[in-house]
Coordinates of C-alpha atoms in Angstrom, one line a residue:
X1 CA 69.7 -58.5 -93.6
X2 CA 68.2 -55.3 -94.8
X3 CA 65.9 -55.0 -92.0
X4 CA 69.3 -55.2 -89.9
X5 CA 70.9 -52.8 -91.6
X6 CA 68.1 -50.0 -91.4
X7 CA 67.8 -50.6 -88.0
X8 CA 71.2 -50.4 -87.5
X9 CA 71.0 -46.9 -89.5
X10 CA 68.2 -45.8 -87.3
X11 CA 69.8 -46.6 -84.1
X12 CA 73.4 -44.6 -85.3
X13 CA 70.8 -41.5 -86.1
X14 CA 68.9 -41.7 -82.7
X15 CA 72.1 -41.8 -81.3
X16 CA 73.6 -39.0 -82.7
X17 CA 70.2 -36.9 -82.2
X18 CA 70.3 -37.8 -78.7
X19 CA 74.2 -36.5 -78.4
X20 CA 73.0 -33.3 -80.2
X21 CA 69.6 -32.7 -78.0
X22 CA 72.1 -33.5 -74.8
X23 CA 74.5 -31.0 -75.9
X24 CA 71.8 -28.6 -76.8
X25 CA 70.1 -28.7 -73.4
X26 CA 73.3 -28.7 -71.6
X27 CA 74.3 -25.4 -73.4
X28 CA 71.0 -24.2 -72.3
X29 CA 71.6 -25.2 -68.6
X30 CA 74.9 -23.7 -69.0
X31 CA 73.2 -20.4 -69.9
X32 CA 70.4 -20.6 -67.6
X33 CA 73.6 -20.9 -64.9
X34 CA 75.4 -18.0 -65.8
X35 CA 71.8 -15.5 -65.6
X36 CA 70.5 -17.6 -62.5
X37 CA 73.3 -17.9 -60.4
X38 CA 74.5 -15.1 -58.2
X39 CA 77.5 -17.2 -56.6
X40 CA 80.7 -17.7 -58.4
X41 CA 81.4 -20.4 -56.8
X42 CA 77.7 -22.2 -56.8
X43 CA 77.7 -21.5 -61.2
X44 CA 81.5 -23.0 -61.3
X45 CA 80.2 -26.2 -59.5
X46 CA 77.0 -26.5 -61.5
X47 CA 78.9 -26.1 -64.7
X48 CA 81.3 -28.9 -63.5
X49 CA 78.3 -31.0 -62.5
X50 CA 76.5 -30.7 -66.0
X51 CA 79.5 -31.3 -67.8
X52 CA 81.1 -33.9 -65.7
X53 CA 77.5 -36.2 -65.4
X54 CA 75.8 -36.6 -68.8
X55 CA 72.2 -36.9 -68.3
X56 CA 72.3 -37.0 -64.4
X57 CA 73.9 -33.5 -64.5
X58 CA 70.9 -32.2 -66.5
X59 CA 68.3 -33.9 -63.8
X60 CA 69.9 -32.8 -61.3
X61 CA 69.9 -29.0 -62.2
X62 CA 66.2 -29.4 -63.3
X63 CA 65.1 -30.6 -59.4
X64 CA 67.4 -28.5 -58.1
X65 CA 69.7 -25.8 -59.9
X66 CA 67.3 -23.5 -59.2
X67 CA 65.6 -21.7 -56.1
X68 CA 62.0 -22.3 -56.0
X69 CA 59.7 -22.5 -53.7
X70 CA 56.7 -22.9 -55.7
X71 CA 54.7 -20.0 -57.2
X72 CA 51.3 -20.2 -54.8
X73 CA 53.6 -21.3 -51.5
X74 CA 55.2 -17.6 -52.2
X75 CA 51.9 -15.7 -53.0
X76 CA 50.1 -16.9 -50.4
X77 CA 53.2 -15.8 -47.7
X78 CA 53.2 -12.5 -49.6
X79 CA 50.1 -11.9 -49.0
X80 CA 49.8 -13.3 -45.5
X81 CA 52.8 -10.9 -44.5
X82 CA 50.8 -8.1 -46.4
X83 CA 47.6 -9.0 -44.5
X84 CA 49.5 -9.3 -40.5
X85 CA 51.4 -6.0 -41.9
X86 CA 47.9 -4.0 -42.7
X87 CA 46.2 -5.5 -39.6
X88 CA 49.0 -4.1 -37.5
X89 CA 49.5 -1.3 -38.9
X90 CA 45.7 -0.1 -38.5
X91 CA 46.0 -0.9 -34.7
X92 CA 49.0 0.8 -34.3
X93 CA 51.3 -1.8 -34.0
X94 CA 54.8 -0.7 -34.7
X95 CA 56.9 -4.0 -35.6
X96 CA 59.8 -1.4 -37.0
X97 CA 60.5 -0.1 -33.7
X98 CA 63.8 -0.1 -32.8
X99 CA 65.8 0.0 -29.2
X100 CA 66.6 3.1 -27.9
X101 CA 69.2 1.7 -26.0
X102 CA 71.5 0.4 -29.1
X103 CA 74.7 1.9 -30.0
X104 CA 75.6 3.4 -33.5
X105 CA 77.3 -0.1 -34.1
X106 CA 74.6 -2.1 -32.8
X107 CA 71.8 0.0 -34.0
X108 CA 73.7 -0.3 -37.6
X109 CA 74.0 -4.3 -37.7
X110 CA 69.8 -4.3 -36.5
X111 CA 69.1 -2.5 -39.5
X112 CA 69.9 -5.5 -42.2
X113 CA 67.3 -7.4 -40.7
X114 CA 64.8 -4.5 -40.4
X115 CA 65.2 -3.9 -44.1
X116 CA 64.6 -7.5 -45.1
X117 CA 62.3 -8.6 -42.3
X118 CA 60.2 -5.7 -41.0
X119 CA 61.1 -6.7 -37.4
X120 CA 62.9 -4.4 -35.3
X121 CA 64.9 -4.6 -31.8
X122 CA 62.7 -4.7 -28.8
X123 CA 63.4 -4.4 -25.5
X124 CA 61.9 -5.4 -21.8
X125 CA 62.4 -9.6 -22.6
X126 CA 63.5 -12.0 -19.7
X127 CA 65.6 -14.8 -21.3
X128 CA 66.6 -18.6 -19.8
X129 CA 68.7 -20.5 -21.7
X130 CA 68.8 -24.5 -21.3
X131 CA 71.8 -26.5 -22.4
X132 CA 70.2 -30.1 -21.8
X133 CA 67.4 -31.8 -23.0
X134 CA 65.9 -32.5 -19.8
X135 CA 65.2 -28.9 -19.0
X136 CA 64.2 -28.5 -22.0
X137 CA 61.6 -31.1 -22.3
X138 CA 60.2 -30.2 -18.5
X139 CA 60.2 -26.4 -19.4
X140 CA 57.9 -26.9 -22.6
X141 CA 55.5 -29.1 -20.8
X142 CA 55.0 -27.0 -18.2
X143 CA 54.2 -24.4 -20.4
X144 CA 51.9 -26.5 -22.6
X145 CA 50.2 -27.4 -19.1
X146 CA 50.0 -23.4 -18.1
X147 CA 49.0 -22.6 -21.6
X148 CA 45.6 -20.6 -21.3
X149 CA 44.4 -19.5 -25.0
X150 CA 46.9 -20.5 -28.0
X151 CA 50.3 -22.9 -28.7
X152 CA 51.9 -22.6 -32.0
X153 CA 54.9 -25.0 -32.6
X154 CA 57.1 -24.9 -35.9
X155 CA 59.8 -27.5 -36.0
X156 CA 61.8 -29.5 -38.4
X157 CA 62.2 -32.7 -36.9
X158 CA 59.1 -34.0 -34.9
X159 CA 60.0 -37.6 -33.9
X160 CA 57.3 -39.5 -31.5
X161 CA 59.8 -41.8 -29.4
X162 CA 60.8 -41.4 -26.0
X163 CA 59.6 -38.3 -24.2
X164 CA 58.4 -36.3 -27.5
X165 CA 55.6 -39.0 -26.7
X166 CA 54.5 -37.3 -23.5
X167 CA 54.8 -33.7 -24.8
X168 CA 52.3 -34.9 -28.0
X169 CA 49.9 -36.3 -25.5
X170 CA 49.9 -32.5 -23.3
X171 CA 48.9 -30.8 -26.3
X172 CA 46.0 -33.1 -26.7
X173 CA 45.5 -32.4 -23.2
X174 CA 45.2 -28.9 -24.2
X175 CA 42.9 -28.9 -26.5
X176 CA 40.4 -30.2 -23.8
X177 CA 41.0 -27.0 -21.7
X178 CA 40.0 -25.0 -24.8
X179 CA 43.4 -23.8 -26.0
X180 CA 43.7 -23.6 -29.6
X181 CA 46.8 -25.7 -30.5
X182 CA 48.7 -25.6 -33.9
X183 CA 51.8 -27.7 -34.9
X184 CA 53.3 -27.3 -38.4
X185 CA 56.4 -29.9 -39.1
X186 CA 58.5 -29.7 -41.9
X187 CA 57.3 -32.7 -44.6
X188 CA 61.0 -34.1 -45.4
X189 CA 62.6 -33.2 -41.6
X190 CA 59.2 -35.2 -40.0
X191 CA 58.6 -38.0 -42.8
X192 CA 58.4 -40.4 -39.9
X193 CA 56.0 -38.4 -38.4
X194 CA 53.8 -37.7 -40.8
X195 CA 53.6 -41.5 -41.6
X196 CA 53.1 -42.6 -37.9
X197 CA 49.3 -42.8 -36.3
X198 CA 50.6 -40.2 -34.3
X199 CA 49.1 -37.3 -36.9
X200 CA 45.5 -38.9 -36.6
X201 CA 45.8 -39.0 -32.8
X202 CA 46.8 -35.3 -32.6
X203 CA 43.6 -34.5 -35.5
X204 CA 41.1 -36.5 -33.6
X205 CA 42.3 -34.8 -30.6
X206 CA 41.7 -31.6 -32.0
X207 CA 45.3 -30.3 -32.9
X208 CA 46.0 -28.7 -35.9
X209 CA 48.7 -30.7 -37.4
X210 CA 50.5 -29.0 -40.5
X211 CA 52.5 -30.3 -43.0
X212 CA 55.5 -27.6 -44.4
X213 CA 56.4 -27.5 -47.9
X214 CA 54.6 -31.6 -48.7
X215 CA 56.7 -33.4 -51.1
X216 CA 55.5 -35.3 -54.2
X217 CA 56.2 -36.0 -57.6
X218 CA 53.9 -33.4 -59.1
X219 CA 55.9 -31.0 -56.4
X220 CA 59.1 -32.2 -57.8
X221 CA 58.8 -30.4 -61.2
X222 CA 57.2 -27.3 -60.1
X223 CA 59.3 -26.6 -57.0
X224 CA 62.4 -27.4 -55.4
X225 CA 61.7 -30.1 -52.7
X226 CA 65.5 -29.6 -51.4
X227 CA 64.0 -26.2 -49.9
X228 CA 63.1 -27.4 -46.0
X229 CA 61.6 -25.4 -43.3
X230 CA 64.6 -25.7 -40.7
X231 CA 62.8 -23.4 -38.0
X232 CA 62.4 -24.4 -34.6
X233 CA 59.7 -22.7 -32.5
X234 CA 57.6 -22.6 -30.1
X235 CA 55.0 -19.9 -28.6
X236 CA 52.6 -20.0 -25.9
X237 CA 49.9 -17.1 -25.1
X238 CA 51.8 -14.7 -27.4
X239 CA 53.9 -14.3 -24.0
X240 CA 56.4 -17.3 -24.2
X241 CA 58.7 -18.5 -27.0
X242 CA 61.6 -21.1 -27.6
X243 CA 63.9 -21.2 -30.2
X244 CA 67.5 -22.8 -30.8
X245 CA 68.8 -25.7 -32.3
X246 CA 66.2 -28.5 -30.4
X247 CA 64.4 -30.6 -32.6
X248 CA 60.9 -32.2 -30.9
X249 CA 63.3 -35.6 -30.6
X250 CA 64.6 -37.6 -27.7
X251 CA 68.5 -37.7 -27.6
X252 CA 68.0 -40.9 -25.9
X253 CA 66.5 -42.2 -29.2
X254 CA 67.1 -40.1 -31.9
X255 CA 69.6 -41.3 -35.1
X256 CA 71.2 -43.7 -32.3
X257 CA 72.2 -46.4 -35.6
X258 CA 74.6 -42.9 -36.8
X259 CA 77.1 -43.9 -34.6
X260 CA 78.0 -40.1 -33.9
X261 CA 76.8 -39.7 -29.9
X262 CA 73.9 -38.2 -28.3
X263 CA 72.7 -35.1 -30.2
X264 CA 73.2 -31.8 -28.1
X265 CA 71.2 -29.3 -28.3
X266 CA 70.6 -25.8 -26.6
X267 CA 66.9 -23.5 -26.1
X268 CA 66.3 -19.8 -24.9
X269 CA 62.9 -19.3 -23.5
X270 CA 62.0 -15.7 -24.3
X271 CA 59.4 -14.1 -21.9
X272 CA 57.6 -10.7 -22.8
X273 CA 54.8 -8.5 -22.1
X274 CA 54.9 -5.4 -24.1
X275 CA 52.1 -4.7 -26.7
X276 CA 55.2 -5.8 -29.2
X277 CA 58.4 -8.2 -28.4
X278 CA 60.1 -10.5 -29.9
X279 CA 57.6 -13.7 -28.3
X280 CA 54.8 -12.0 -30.5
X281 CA 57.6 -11.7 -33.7
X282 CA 57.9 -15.6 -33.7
X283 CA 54.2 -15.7 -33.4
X284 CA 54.0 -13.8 -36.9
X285 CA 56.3 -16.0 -38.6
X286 CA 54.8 -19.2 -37.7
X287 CA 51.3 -17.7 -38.4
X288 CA 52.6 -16.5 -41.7
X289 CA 53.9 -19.9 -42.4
X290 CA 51.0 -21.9 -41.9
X291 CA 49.0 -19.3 -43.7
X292 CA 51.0 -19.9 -46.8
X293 CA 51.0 -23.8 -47.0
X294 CA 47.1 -24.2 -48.3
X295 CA 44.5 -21.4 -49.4
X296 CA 42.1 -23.0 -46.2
X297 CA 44.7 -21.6 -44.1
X298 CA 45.1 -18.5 -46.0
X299 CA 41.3 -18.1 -46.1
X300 CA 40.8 -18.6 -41.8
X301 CA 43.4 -16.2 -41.0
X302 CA 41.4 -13.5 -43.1
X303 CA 38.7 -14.4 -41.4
X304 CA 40.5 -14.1 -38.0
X305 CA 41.9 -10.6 -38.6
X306 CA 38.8 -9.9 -39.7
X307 CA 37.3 -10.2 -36.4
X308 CA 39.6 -8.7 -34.5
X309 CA 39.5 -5.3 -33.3
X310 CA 42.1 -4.1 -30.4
X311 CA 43.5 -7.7 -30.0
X312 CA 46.7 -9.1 -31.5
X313 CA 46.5 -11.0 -34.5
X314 CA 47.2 -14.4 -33.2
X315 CA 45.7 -14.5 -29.9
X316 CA 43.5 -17.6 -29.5
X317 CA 44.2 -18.6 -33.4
X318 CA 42.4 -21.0 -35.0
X319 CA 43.6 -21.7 -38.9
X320 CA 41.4 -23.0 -41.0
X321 CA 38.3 -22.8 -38.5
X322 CA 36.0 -20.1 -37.5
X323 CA 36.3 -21.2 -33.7
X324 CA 37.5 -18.8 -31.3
X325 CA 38.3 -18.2 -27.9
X326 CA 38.6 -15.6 -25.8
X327 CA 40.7 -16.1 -22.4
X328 CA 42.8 -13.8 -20.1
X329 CA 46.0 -14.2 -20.6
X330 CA 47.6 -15.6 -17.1
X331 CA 51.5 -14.9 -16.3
X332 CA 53.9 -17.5 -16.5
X333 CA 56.7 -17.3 -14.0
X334 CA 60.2 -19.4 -13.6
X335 CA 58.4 -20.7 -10.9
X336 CA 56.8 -23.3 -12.8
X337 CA 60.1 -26.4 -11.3
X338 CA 62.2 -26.3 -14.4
X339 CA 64.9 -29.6 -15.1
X340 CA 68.0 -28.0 -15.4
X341 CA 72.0 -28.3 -16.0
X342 CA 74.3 -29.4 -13.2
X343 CA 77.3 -29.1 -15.5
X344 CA 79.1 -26.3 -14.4
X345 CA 83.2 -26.8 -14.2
X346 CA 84.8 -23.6 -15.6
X347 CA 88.5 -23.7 -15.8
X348 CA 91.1 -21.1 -16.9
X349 CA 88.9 -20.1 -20.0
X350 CA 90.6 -19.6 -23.4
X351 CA 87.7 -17.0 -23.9
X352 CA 87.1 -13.5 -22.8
X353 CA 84.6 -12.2 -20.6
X354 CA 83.5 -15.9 -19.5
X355 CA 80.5 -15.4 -16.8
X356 CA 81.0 -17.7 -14.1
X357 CA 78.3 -19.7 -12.5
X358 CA 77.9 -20.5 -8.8
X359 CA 78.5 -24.7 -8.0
X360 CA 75.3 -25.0 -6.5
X361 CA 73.8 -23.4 -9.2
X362 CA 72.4 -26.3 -11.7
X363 CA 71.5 -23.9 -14.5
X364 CA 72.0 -20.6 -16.1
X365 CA 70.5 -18.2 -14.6
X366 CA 67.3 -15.9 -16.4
X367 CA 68.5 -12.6 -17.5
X368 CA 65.8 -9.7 -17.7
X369 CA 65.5 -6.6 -19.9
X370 CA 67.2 -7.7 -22.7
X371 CA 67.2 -6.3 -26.2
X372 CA 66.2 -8.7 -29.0
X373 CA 65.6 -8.7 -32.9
X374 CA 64.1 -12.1 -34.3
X375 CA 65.8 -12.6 -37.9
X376 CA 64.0 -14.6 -40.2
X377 CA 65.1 -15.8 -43.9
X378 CA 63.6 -17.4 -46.4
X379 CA 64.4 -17.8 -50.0
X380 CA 62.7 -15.8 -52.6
X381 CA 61.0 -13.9 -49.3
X382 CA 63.4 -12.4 -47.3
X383 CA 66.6 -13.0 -48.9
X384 CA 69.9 -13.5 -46.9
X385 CA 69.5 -11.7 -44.6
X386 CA 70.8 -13.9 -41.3
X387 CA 74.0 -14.4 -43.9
X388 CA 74.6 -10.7 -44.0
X389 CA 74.2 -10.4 -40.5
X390 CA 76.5 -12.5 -39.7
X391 CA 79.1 -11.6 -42.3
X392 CA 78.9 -7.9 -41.1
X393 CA 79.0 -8.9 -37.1
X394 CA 82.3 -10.8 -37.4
X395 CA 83.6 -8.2 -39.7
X396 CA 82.8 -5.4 -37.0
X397 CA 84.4 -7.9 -34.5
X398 CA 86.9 -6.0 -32.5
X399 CA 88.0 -8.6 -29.4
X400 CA 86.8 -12.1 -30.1
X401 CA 85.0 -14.2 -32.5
X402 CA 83.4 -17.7 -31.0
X403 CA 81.6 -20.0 -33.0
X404 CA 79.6 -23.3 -32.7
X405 CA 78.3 -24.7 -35.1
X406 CA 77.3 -28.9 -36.8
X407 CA 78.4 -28.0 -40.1
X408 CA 81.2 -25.8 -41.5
X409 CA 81.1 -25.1 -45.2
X410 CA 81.4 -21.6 -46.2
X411 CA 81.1 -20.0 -49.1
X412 CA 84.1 -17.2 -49.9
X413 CA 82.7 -14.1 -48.2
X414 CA 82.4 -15.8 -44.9
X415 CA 85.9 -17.2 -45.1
X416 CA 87.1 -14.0 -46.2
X417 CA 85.2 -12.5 -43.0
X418 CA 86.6 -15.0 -40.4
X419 CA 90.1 -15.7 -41.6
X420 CA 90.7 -11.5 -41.8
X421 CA 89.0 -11.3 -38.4
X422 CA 92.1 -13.6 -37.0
X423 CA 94.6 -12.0 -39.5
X424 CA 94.0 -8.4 -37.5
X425 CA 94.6 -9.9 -34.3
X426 CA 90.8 -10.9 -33.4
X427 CA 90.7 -14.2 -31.2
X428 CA 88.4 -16.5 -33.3
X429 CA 88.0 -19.9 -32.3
X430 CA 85.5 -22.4 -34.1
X431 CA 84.1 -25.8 -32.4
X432 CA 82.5 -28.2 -34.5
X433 CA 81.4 -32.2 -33.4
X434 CA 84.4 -34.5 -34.3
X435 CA 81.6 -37.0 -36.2
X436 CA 78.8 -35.8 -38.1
X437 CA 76.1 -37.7 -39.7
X438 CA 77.0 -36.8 -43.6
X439 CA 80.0 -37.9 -44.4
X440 CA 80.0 -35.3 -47.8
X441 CA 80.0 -32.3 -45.1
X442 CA 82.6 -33.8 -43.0
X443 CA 84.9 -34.1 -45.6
X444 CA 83.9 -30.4 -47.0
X445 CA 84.6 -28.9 -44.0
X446 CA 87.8 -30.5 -43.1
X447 CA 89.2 -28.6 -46.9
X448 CA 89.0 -25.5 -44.9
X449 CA 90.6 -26.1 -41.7
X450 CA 93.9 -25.4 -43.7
X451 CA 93.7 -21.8 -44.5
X452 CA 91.7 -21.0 -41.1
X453 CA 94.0 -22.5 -39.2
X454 CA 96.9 -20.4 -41.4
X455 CA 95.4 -17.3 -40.6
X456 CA 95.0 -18.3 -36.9
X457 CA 92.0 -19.6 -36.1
X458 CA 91.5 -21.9 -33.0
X459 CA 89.7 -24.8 -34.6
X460 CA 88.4 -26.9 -31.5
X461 CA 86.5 -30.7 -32.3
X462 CA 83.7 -31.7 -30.1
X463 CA 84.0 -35.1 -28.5
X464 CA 80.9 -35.9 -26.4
X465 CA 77.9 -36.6 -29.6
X466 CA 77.1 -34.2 -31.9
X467 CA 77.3 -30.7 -31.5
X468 CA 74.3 -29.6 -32.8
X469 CA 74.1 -25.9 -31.1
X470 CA 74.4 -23.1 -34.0
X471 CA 75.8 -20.3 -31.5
X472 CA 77.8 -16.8 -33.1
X473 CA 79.3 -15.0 -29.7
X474 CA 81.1 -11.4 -31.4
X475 CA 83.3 -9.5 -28.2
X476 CA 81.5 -9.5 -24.9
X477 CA 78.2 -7.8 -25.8
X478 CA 76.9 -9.4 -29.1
X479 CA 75.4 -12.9 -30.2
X480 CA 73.2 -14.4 -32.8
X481 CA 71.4 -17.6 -31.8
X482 CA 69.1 -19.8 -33.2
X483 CA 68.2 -22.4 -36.4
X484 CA 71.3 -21.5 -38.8
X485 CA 74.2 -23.8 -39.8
X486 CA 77.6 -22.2 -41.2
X487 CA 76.7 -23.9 -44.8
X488 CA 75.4 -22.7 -47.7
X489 CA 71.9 -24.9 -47.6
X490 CA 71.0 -22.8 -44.8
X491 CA 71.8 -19.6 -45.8
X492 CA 70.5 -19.5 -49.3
X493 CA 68.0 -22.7 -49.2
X494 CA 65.9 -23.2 -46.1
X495 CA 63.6 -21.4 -44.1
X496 CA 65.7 -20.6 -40.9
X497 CA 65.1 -18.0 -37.8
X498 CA 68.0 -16.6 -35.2
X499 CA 68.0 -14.2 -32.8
X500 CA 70.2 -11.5 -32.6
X501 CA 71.3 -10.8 -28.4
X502 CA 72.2 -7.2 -27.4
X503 CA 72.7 -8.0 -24.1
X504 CA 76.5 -8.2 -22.4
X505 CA 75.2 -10.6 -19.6
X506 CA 73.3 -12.7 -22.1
X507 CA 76.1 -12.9 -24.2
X508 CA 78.6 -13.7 -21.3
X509 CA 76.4 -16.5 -20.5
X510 CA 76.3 -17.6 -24.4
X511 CA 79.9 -17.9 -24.1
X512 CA 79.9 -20.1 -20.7
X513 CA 78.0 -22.0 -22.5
X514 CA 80.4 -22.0 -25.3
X515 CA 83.1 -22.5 -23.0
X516 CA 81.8 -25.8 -21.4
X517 CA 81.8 -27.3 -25.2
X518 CA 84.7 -26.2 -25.3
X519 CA 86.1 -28.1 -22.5
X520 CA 85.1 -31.8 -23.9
X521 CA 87.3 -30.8 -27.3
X522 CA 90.1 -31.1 -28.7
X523 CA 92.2 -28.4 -30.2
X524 CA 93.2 -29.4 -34.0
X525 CA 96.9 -28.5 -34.2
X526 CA 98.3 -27.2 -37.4
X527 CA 101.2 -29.3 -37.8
X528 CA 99.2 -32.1 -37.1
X529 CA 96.7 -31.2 -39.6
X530 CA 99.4 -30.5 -42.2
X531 CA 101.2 -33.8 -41.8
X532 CA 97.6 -35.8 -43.1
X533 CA 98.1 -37.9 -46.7
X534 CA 97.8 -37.4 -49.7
X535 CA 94.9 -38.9 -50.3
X536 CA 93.0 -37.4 -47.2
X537 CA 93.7 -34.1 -48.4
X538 CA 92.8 -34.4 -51.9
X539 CA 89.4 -36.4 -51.0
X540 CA 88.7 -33.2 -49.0
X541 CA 89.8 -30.8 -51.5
X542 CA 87.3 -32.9 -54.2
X543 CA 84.5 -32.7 -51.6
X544 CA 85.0 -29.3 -51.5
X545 CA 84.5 -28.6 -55.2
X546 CA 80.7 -29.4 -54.9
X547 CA 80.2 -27.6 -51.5
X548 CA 78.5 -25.1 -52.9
X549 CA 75.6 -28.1 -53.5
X550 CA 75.9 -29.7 -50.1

């Protein structure tokens, strides 16, 4: 009975320690919150979270409350953008350049990202932009088949089904001819991948296969493993580049079990020549972020730079390895039999300045000398700096607003920004996919439909699959393309790129583009929307508390 009694003492005191220590390191959390946290709205949700979920609250702050990306991950791409920087510096290469041909408006906007990024606007590219995966697929393998020196490919999502299969095998292909070949896949986005036979197969081939930002349990408590690389691109002979919202995955295959369509997707091919473009900018931020996942990689790049002398810094690259090779660079033309769109029905548009296409045309047509600024972010690196440019481009908007976008959860400044836009007579019209595959952002981004619609915004859903295109069209002359949801995980989390399109025809053809989409959804009517239960508005509203965690 004694022995019961003590231990019943023990217990009451370990209890009430524990409820102390809790309280203790929740206080601390709190704290840590306040100092950490620049957005209201982020600290307000974490407070709830610690407070609302004893013990899980804490954990969940500790993996991640906190933007990390893990001290030698950021050295390393510090000093990688420190060595391209020096290198290009000494051979007279100016990345800060900037367009002669910009306005004072446009000239204004360019310099957030020039600030932040070191990249300027540069002119002389010839752009072709593919709505379908088709086209897609058949313009990448042909030019992984013309490729004469060096591939780089950065993607999220590599997923070998389908054709992704027979664009794996061509860069094995490549390797034969003696073209250095690099892939770096993000470790969460690719988990299938980098668990398939698929990254042997590619390494005995001779492909450099990368892994971006490897999980782990050690990796847990040093770093944030939420952080992802969401970039998508691809280079070819420092000439040709792709970015947009295409994952390396087949439509036909991909998430098929989600129940939410065919993903669809869009790509701009970006041709250029000069001694420094935009093709060459995506080349230094895929260099730089396969120099920064291991010291190896680190280390062969300062060997490479080492040995160069008039050459640009990633031409025949080899990471890791102190083979290179030296080929001339041979032009790739449009020549080259791409698949393309044969959707082209254009009806009274409900957008301004729509470009129409021909009928026998079956895809958009490549637009030449076009101005371009490649935006990277990257937290702890580069800031937020695609968020302030698109913040400050709908806030300079003067005729319309049009944007496309997966997932819509914004954080206050971008609401403030879009719903004023409407408010001073702007015409702003959103389209987002009528399913998504996370249920949490669905019902996040439905809490806001309310005031945007108040304000006047033309809220349009997406029936045909899942929109996946991320597409910002401001007036007739102005758009920003590329990697970036309209949620807070990719503007303050991952690693993102877009490109920012000063270019009236380019833009005109963004917003044909937009326009099609357009024309497979429905407009959300307000009275409609007002007339929902109870219950589906307050499960929206509660979603939307913890938005700022999504």
């Amino acid at each position: 009975m004694g022995l019961l009694l003590e231990w019943s003492i023990v217990k009451t005191l370990l209890l009430q320690l524990g409820v102390i220590a809790h309280f203790l390191i929740t206080l601390w959390l709190v704290v840590r919150v306040i100092q950490q946290q620049r957005h209201q709205s982020v600290a307000i949700a974490w407070i709830a979270v610690l407070f609302a979920l004893p013990v899980v609250g804490i954990i969940g702050y500790m993996l991640f409350g906190e933007i990390n990306i893990g001290h030698q991950y950021r050295k390393r791409s510090l000093m990688a953008q420190k060595l391209l920087r020096d290198f290009a510096n000494a051979q007279q290469i100016d990345f800060n350049e900037i367009s002669k041909n910009l306005d004072t408006e446009a000239r204004q906007l360019s310099n957030i990202a020039l600030l932040k990024t070191g990249l300027g606007v540069y002119d002389h590219h010839t752009l072709t932009l593919m709505t379908d995966a088709d086209a897609i697929f058949a313009s990448l393998l042909a030019d992984i088949r013309a490729a004469n020196t060096m591939i780089l490919l950065e993607f999220y999502i590599v997923s070998p089904q389908g054709r992704v299969i027979e664009l794996l095998e061509a860069l094995m292909a490549a390797t034969q001819r003696g073209v250095s070949v690099h892939l770096l896949a993000d470790s969460v986005g690719s988990h299938a991948f980098f668990r398939s036979q698929w990254v042997q197969k590619l390494r005995d081939a001779d492909v450099f296969v990368h892994e971006s930002l490897p999980v782990g349990l050690f990796k847990t408590i040093v770093k944030r493993i939420d952080i992802r690389n969401h970039r998508k691109l691809a280079i070819f002979d420092n000439c040709y580049g792709y970015t947009g919202s295409f994952n390396l995955i087949d439509p036909d295959f991909f998430k098929q079990n989600e129940h939410v369509g065919k993903w669809i997707d869009v790509m701009i091919r970006v041709e250029g020549h000069d001694n420094v473009n935009s093709v060459k900018a995506m080349a230094l931020v895929t260099t730089t972020d396969i120099s920064a996942e291991t010291n190896a990689n680190f280390s062969g790049l300062k060997k490479i730079v080492n040995r160069f002398t008039k050459s640009f810094y990633t031409e025949s690259l080899y990471i890791g390895t102190s083979k290179l090779h030296h080929r001339k660079l041979q032009r790739v033309t449009n020549s080259r039999g791409l698949a393309q769109n044969a959707n082209t029905r254009v009806a009274q548009p409900p957008l301004l300045n729509i470009l129409p296409l021909q009928s026998d045309l079956q895809a958009y047509p490549s637009v030449s000398q076009v101005s371009l600024q490649l935006i990277p972010s990257a937290p702890e690196l580069t800031g937020h700096v695609i968020y302030e440019t698109l913040v400050c481009a709908i806030f300079a908007a003067k005729k319309q607003v049009v944007i496309t976008t997966p997932y819509f959860v914004p954080d206050d400044a971008l609401l403030l920004a879009i719903t004023t836009a409407a408010k001073r007579g702007v015409k702003v019209i959103l389209n987002v996919p009528k399913k998504v595959d996370s249920l949490l952002v669905r019902f996040a981004s439905q809490a806001y439909f309310e005031p945007l619609l108040s304000a006047g915004v033309q809220i349009y859903l997406f029936n045909a699959g899942l929109l996946h295109a991320k597409i910002l069209c401001v007036d007739d002359d102005y758009c920003l393309f590329g990697t970036v949801n309209m949620d807070m995980r990719s503007f303050y989390l991952n690693m993102e790129v877009s490109m920012a399109i000063y270019n009236r025809t380019m833009t005109q053809q963004m917003l044909t583009c937009q326009h099609e989409y357009l024309q497979q959804s429905e407009p959300l009517q307000r009275d409609g929307w007002q007339q929902r239960s109870f219950g589906a508005k307050f499960l929206d509203n509660a979603i939307r508390l913890f938005s700022p965690l999504l």
